[in-house]
CSV table of C-alpha atoms in Angstrom, one decimal:
chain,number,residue,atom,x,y,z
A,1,UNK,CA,2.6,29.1,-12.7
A,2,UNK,CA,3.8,26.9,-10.0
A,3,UNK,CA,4.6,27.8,-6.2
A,4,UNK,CA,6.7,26.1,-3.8
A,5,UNK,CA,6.9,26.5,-0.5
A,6,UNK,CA,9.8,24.5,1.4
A,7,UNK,CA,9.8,23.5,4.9
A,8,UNK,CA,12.2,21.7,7.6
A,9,UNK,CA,15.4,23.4,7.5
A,10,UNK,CA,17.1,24.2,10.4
A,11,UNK,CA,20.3,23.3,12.5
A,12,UNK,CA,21.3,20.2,13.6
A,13,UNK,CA,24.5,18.4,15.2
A,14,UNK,CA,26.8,15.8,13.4
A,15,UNK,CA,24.8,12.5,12.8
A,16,UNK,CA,21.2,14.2,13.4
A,17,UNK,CA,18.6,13.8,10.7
A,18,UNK,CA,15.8,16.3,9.3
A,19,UNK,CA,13.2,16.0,6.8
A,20,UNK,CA,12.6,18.9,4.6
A,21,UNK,CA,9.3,19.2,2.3
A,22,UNK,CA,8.4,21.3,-0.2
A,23,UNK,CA,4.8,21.5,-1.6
A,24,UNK,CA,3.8,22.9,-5.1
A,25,UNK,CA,0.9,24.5,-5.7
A,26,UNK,CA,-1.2,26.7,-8.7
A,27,UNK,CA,-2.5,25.8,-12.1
A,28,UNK,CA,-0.8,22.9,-12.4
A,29,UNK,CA,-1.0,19.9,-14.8
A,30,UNK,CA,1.0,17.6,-14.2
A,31,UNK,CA,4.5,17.3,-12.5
A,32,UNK,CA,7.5,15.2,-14.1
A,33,UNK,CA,10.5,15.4,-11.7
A,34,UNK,CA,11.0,16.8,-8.3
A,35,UNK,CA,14.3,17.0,-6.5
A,36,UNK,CA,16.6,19.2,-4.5
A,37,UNK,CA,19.5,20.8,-5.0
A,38,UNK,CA,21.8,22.3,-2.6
A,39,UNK,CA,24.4,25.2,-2.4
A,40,UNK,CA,27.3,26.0,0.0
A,41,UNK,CA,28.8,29.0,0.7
A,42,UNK,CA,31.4,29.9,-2.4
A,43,UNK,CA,29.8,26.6,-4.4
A,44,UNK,CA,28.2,25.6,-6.8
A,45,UNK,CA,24.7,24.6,-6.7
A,46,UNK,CA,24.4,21.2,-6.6
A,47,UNK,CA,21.8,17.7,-7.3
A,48,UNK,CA,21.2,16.2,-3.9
A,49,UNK,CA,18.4,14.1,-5.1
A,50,UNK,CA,15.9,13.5,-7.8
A,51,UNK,CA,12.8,11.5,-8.4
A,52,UNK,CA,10.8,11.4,-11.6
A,53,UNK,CA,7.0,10.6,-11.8
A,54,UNK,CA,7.9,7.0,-13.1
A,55,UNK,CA,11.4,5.4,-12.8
A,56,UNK,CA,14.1,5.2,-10.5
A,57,UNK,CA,15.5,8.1,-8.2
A,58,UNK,CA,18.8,9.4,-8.5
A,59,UNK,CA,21.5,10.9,-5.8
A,60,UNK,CA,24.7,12.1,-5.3
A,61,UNK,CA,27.1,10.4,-4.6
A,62,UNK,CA,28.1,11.9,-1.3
A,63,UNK,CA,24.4,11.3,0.0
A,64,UNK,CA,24.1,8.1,-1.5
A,65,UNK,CA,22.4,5.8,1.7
A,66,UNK,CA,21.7,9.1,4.2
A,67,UNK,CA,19.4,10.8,2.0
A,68,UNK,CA,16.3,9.5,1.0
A,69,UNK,CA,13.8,11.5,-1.2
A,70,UNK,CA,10.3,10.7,-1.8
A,71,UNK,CA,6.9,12.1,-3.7
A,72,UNK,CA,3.3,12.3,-2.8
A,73,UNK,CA,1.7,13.4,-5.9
A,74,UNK,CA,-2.0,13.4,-4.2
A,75,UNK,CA,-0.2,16.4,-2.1
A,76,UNK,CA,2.6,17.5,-4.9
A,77,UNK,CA,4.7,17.5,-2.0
A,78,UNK,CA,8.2,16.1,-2.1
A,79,UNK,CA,10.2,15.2,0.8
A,80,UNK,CA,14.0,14.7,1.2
A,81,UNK,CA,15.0,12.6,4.4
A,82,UNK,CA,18.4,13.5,5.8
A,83,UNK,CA,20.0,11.2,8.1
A,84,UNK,CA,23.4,10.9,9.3
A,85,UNK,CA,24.2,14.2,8.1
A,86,UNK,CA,27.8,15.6,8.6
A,87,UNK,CA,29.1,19.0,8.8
A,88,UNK,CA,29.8,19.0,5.3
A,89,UNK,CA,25.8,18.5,4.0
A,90,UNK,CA,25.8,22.4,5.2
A,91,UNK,CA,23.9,24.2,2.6
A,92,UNK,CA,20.7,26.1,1.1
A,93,UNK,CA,18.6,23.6,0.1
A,94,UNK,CA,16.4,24.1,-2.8
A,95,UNK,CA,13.5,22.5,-4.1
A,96,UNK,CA,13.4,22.3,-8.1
A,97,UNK,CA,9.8,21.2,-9.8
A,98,UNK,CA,9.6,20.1,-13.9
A,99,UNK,CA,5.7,20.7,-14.5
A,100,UNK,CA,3.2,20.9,-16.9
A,101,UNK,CA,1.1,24.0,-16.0
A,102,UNK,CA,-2.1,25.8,-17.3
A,103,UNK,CA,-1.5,29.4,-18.8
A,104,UNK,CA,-4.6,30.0,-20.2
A,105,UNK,CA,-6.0,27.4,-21.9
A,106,UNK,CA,-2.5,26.0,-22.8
A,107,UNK,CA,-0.2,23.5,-21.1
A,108,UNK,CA,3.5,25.0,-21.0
A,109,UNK,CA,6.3,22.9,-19.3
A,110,UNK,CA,8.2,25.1,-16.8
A,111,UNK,CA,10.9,24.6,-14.4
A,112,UNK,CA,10.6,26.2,-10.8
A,113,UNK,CA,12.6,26.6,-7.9
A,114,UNK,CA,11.5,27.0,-4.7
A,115,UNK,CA,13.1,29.8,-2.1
A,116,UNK,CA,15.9,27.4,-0.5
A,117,UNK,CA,15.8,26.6,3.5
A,118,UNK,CA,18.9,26.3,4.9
A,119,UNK,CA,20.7,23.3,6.8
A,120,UNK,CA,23.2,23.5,9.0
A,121,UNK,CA,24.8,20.8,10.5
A,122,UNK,CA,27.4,21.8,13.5
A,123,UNK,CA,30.3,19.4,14.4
């Protein structure tokens, strides 16, 4: 199984910036994509950001130039750089992981989510 611990969250005025991290961790293989997601009060959970283990990253629209999400796979750590954030980017942020991990002696592909760190950006 994988583990994730997130890190970073916090609050923040209009046009501030944080960094939030999440590092995986257990019997793990390899890891395909990383990204966060995020989810506002009464929303839907949402992608923020994505990066997959070769090819281009992907965002949202509405974070398309703030945001900027990154991978260090000596660390499995990904990171998601938030800058010029607005009142609006409000939100549990969630960390979501696509590895390949050991159960046994056999590799399963799994899916994990990390615990969420919230973001709040005040006007």
């Amino acid at each position: 199984q994988v583990q994730l611990v997130e890190s970073g969250g916090g609050l923040v005025q209009a046009g501030g910036s944080l960094t939030l991290s999440c590092a995986a961790s257990g019997n793990i293989f390899s890891i395909n994509a990383m990204g966060w997601y995020r989810q506002a009060p009464g929303k839907q959970r949402e992608l923020v950001a994505v990066i997959p283990s070769v090819g281009s990253t992907n965002y949202a629209d509405s974070v398309k130039g703030r945001f900027t999400i990154s991978r260090d796979n000596a660390k499995n750590t990904v990171y998601l750089q938030m800058n010029s954030l607005k009142p609006e980017d409000t939100a549990v942020y969630y960390c979501n992981v696509d590895a390949i991990v050991w159960v046994l002696d056999v590799r399963v592909r799994g899916d994990y989510w990390g615990q969420g760190t919230q973001v709040t950006v005040s006007s």
